[in-house]
Coordinates of C-alpha atoms and ligand atoms in Angstrom, one line a residue:
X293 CA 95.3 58.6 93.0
X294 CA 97.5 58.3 96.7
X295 CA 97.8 62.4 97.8
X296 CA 99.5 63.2 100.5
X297 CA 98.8 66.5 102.5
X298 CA 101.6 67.9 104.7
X299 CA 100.1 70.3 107.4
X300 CA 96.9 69.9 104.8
X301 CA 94.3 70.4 108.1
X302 CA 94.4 74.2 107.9
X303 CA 92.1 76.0 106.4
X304 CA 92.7 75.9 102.6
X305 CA 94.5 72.1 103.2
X306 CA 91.5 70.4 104.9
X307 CA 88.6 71.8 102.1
X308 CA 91.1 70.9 99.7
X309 CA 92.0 67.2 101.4
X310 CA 87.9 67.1 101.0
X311 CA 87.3 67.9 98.2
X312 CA 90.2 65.3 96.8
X313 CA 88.6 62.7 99.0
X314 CA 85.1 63.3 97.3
X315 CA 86.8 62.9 93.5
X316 CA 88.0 59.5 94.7
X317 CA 91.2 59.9 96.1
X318 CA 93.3 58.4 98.9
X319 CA 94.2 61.3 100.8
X320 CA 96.8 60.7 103.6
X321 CA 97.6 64.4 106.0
X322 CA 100.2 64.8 108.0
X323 CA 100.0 67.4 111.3
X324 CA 101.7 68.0 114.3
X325 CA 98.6 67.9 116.5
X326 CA 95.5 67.1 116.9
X327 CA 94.0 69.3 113.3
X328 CA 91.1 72.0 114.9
X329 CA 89.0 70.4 112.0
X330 CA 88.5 67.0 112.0
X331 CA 89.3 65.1 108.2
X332 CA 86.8 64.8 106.2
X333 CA 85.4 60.8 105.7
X334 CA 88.2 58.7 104.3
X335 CA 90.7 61.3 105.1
X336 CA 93.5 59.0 106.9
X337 CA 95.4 61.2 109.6
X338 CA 99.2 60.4 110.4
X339 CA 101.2 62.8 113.2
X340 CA 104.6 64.5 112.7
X341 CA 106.1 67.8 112.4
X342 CA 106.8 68.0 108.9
X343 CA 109.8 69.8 109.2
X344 CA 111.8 67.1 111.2
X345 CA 112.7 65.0 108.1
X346 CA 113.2 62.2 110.6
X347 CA 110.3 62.2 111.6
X348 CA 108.5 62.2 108.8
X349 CA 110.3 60.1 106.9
X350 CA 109.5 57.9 109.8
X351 CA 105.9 58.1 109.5
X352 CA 105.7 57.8 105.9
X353 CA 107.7 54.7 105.5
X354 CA 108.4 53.3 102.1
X355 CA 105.0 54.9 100.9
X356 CA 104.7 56.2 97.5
X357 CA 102.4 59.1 96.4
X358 CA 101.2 60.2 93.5
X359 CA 101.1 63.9 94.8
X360 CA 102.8 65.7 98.0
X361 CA 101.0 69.0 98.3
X362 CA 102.9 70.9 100.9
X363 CA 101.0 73.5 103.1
X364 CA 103.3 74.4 105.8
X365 CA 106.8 75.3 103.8
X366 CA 107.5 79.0 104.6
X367 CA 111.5 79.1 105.1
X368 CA 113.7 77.4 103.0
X369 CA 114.5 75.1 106.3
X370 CA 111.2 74.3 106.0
X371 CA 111.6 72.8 102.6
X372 CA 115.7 71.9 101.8
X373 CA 115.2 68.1 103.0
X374 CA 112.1 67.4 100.6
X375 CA 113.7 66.9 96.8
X376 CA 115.9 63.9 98.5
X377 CA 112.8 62.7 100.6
X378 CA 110.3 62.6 97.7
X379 CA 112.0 62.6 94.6
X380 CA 111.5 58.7 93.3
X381 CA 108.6 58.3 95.8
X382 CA 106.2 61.2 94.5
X383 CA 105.0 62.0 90.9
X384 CA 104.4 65.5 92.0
X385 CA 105.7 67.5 94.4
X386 CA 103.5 71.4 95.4
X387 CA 104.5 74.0 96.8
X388 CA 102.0 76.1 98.3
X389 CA 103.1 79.5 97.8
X390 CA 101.2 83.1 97.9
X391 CA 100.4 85.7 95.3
X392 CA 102.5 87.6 97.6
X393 CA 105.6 86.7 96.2
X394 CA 105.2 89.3 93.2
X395 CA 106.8 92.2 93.3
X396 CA 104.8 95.4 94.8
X397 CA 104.6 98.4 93.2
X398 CA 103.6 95.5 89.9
X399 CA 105.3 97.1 87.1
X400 CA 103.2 95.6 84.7
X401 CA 98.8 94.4 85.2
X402 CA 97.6 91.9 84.9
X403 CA 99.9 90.0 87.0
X404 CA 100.9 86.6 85.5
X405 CA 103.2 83.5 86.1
X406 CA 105.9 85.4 84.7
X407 CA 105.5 88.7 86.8
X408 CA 108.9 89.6 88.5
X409 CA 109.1 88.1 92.1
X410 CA 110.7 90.2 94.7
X411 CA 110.6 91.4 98.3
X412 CA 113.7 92.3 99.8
X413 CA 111.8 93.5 103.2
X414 CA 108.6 91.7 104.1
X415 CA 109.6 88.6 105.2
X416 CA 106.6 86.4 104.3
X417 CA 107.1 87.2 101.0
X418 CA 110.8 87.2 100.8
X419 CA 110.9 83.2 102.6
X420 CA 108.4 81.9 100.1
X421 CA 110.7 83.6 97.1
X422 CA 113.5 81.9 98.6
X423 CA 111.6 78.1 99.2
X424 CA 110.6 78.9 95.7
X425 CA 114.2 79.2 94.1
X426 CA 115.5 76.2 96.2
X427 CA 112.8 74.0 95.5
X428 CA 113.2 75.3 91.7
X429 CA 116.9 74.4 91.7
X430 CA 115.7 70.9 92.7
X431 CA 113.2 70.4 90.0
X432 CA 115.7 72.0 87.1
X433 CA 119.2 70.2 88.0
X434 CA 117.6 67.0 89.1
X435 CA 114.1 64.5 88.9
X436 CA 112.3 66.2 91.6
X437 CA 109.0 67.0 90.3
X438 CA 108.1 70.2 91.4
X439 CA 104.6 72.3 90.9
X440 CA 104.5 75.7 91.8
X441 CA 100.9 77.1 93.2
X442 CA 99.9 80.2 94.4
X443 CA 97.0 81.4 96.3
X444 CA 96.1 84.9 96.8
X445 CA 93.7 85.6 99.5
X446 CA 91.4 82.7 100.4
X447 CA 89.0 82.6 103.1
X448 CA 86.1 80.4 104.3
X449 CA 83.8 81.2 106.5
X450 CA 86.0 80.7 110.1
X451 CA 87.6 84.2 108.5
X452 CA 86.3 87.6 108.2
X453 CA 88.8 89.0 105.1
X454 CA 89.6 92.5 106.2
X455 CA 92.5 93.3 108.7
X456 CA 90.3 94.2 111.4
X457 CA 88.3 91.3 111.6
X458 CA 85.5 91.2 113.7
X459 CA 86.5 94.2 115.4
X460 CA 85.7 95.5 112.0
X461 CA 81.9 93.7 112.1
X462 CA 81.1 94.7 115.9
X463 CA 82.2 98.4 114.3
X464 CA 80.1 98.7 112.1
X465 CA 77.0 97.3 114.1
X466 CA 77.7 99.7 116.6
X467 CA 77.2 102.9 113.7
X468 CA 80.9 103.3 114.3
X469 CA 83.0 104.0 111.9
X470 CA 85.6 101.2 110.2
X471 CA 89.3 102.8 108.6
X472 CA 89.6 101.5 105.0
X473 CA 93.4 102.1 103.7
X474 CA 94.0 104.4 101.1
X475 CA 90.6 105.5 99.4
X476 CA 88.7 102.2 99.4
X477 CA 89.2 101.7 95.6
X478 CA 92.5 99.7 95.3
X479 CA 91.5 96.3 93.8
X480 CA 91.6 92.7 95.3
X481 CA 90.9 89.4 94.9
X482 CA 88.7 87.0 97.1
X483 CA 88.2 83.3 96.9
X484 CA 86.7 81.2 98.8
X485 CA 88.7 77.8 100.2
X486 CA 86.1 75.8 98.6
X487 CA 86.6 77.0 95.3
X488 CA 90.3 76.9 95.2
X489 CA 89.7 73.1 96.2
X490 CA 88.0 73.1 93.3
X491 CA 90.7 74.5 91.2
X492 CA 93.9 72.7 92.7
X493 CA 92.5 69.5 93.1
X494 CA 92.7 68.9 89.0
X495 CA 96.4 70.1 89.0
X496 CA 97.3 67.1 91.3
X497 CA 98.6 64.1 90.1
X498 CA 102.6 62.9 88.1
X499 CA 101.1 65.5 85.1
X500 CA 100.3 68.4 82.6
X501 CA 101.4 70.2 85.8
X502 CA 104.8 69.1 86.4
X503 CA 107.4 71.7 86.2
X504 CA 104.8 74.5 86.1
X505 CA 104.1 77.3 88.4
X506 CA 100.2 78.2 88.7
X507 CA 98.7 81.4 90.4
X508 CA 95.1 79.9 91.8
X509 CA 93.0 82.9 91.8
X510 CA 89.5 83.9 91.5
X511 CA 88.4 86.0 88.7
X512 CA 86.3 87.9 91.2
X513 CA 88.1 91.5 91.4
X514 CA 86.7 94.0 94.5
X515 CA 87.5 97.3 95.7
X516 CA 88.3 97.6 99.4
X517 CA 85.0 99.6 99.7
X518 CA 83.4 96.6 98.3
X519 CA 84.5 93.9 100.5
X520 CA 83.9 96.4 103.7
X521 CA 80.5 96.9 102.1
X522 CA 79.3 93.4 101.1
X523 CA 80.4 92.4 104.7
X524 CA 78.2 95.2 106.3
X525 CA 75.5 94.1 104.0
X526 CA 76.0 90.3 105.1
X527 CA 76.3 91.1 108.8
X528 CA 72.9 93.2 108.3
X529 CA 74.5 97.0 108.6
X530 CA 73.0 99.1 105.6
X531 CA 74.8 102.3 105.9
X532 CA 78.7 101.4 107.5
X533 CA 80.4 104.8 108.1
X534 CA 83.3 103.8 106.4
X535 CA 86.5 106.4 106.5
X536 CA 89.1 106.1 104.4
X537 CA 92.9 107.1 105.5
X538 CA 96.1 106.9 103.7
X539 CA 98.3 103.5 104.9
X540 CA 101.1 105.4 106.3
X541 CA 98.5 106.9 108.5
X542 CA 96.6 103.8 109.6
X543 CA 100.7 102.1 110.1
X544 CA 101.6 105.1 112.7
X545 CA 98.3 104.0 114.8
X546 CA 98.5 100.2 114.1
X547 CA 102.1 99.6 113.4
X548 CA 101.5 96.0 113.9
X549 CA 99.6 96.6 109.9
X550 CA 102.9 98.3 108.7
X551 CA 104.3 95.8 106.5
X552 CA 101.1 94.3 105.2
X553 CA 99.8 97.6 104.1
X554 CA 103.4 99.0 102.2
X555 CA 104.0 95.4 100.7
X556 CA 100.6 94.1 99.8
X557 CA 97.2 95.3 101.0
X558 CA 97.6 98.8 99.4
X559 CA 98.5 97.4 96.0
X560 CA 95.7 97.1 92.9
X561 CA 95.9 93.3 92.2
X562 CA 94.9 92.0 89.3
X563 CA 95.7 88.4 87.8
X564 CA 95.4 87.2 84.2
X565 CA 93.9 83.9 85.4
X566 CA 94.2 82.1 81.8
X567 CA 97.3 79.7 82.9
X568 CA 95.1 78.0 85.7
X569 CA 92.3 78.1 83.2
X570 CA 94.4 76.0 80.4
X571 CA 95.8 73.9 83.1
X572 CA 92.1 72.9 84.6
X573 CA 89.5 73.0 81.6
X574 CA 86.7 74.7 82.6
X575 CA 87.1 75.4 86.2
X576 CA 85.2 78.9 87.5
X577 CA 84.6 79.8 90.8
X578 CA 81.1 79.1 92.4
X579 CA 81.3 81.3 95.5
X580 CA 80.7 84.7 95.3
X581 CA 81.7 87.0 97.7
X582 CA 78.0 88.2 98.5
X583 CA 77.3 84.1 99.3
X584 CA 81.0 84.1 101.1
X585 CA 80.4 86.7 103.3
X586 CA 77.0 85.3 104.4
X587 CA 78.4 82.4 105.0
X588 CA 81.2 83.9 107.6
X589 CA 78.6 86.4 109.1
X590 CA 76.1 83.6 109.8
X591 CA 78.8 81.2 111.5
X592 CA 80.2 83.7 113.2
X593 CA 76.8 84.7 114.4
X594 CA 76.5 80.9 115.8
X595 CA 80.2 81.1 117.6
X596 CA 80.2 83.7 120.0
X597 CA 83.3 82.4 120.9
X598 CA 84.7 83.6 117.6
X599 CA 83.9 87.2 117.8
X600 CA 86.7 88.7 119.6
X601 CA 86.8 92.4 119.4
X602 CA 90.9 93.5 119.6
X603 CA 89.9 96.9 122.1
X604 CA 93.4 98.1 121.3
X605 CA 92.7 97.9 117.7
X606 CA 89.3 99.7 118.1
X607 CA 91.3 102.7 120.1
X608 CA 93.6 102.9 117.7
X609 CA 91.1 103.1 114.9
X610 CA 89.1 106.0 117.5
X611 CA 92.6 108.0 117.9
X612 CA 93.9 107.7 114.1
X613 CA 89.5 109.3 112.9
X614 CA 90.5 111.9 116.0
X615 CA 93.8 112.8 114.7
Ligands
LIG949 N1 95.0 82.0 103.6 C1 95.4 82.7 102.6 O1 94.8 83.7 102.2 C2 96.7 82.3 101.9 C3 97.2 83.1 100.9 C4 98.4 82.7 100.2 C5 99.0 81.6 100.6 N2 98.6 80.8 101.6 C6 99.3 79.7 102.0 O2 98.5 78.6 102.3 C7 99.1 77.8 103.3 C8 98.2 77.6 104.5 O3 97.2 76.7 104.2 P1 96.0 76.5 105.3 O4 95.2 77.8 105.4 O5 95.3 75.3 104.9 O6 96.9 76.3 106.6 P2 96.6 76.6 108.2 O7 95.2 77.0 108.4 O8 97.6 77.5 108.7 O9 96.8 75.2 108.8 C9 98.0 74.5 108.7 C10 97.8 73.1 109.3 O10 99.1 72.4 109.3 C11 99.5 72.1 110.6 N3 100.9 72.3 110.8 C12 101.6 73.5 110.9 N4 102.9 73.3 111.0 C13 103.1 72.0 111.0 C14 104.2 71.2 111.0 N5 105.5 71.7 111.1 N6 104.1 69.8 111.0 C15 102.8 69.3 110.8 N7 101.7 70.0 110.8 C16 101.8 71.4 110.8 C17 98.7 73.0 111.5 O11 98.6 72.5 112.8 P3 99.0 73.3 114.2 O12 97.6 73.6 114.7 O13 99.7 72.3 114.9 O14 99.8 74.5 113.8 C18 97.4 73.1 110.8 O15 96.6 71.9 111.0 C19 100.4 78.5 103.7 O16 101.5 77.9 103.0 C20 100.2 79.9 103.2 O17 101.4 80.6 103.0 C21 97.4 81.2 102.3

């Protein structure tokens, strides 16, 4: 199978251009620089901005593909030039979109395929609705060959998932406490980058996934206490002082947090994962969060160039616990 990654060096794209590389695909990725990670062996590396359809169209030729997985749409500018460019020259065409996209308060859990998008403020959300419908248009009134795939949250271990970051780690090593929004027990969903390789990789390909839309998540649902606490655990704190504050409160300290909290973070999400399961036999997630988190603590314990501490955020977090 020919697979062509666009932006795919990130850090979903690149476990996922492995792990297509391992199952015997020819996996061609397209960035604007020189990727942070290097490919992975047999990986073959082109260089254009991928939104400058001249330019790619330029460095793809007349090559055809049996997939396009697009990493890098997130406006509809980003996208409009791709049914022309690929339909008749890719089997498939994805769009790599986010659990985001469905609408917050969720009227209905689980969240499915069929849950109502919408976001008329956050603009993350609201741009990938919008490449969405465009590139949907496309698929229904012509041949373009559109899948539809959503991550929720994925990390690996270059991330620490919690908005705080390190700042959050070097917190709680330092018997300081960490804000959690709301009371901790909103629920979320991890997964790690290798697993959703795992899972995407079988939807590629001119298939049973054509003309579908796909939410890739991990069946692995945690409270925000948890995660804080299977990090403190992982970075070797046994008691974090964790204090809980509402998300209005936390926005008026870190306003930067503002949107994410009111349009996502705050939200119980839960996904009924049983589309992805009928669309890739079998697949289940391997990485627990326990083994995730030990993985991120003990890489970013070899990187001490990785653990920043944001001091502002830190204040903030001291004046909003004063307050
Ligand atoms: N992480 C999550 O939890 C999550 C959740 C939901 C959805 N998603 C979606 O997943 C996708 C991100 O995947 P990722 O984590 O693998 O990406 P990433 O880490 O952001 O990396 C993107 C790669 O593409 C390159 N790139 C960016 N713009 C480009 C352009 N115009 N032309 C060519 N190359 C370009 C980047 O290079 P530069 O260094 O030059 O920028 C980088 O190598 C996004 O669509 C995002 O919305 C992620």
């Amino acid at each position: 199978m020919r697979v062509l990654f666009l932006g795919g060096a990130g850090m979903i794209g690149s476990a996922a251009a492995a792990e297509a590389a391992a199952r015997g695909a020819e996996v061609t990725v397209v960035t604007r620089s020189e990727p942070g990670r290097p490919p992975a062996e047999g990986v073959r590396a082109l260089r254009a901005d991928v939104r400058d359809p001249a330019a790619l169209g330029a460095v793809l030729g007349g090559a055809e593909f049996d997939a396009v997985v697009n990493w890098v749409g997130f406006t509809p500018d980003d996208v409009r030039s791709h049914p022309e460019l690929f339909t008749g020259r890719a089997g498939q065409y994805v769009f790599i979109s986010t659990c985001s996209v469905f609408g917050r308060p969720v009227p209905q859990l689980p969240i499915t395929e069929s849950s109502p998008r919408r976001q008329p403020v956050f603009g993350y959300p609201r741009d990938k609705i919008a490449c969405e419908l465009l590139l949907e248009d496309a698929h229904r009134t012509g041949d373009f060959p559109l899948t539809i795939v959503r991550p929720s949250h994925v990390y690996d271990r270059t991330v620490i998932p919690v908005l705080a970051g390190w700042t959050a780690i070097e917190r709680m090593r330092a018997g300081r406490p960490v804000v959690v929004h709301g009371d901790g027990t909103s629920l979320w969903s991890l997964m790690h980058a290798r697993d959703f390789a795992r899972a995407l990789v079988p939807l590629l390909g001119p298939g049973h996934a054509v003309g579908e839309s796909v939410n890739v998540v991990s069946g692995d649902i945690l409270t925000w206490d948890q995660i804080h606490l299977t990090l403190a655990a992982a970075a070797g704190v046994r008691d974090p002082l964790l204090r809980h504050r509402a998300s209005e409160s936390i926005a008026e300290h870190v306003p930067g947090w503002a949107e994410v909290l009111e349009h996502d973070f705050r939200h119980s999400m839960l996904f009924d994962t049983s589309k992805l399961r009928s669309l890739v036999p079998g697949f289940a997630p391997e990485v627990s969060f326990a083994e995730g988190a030990r993985e991120s603590l003990a890489h970013y314990d070899a990187h001490p160039e990785l653990r920043t501490v944001d001091h502002e955020l830190s204040r903030a977090f001291d004046a909003l616990l004063a307050d």
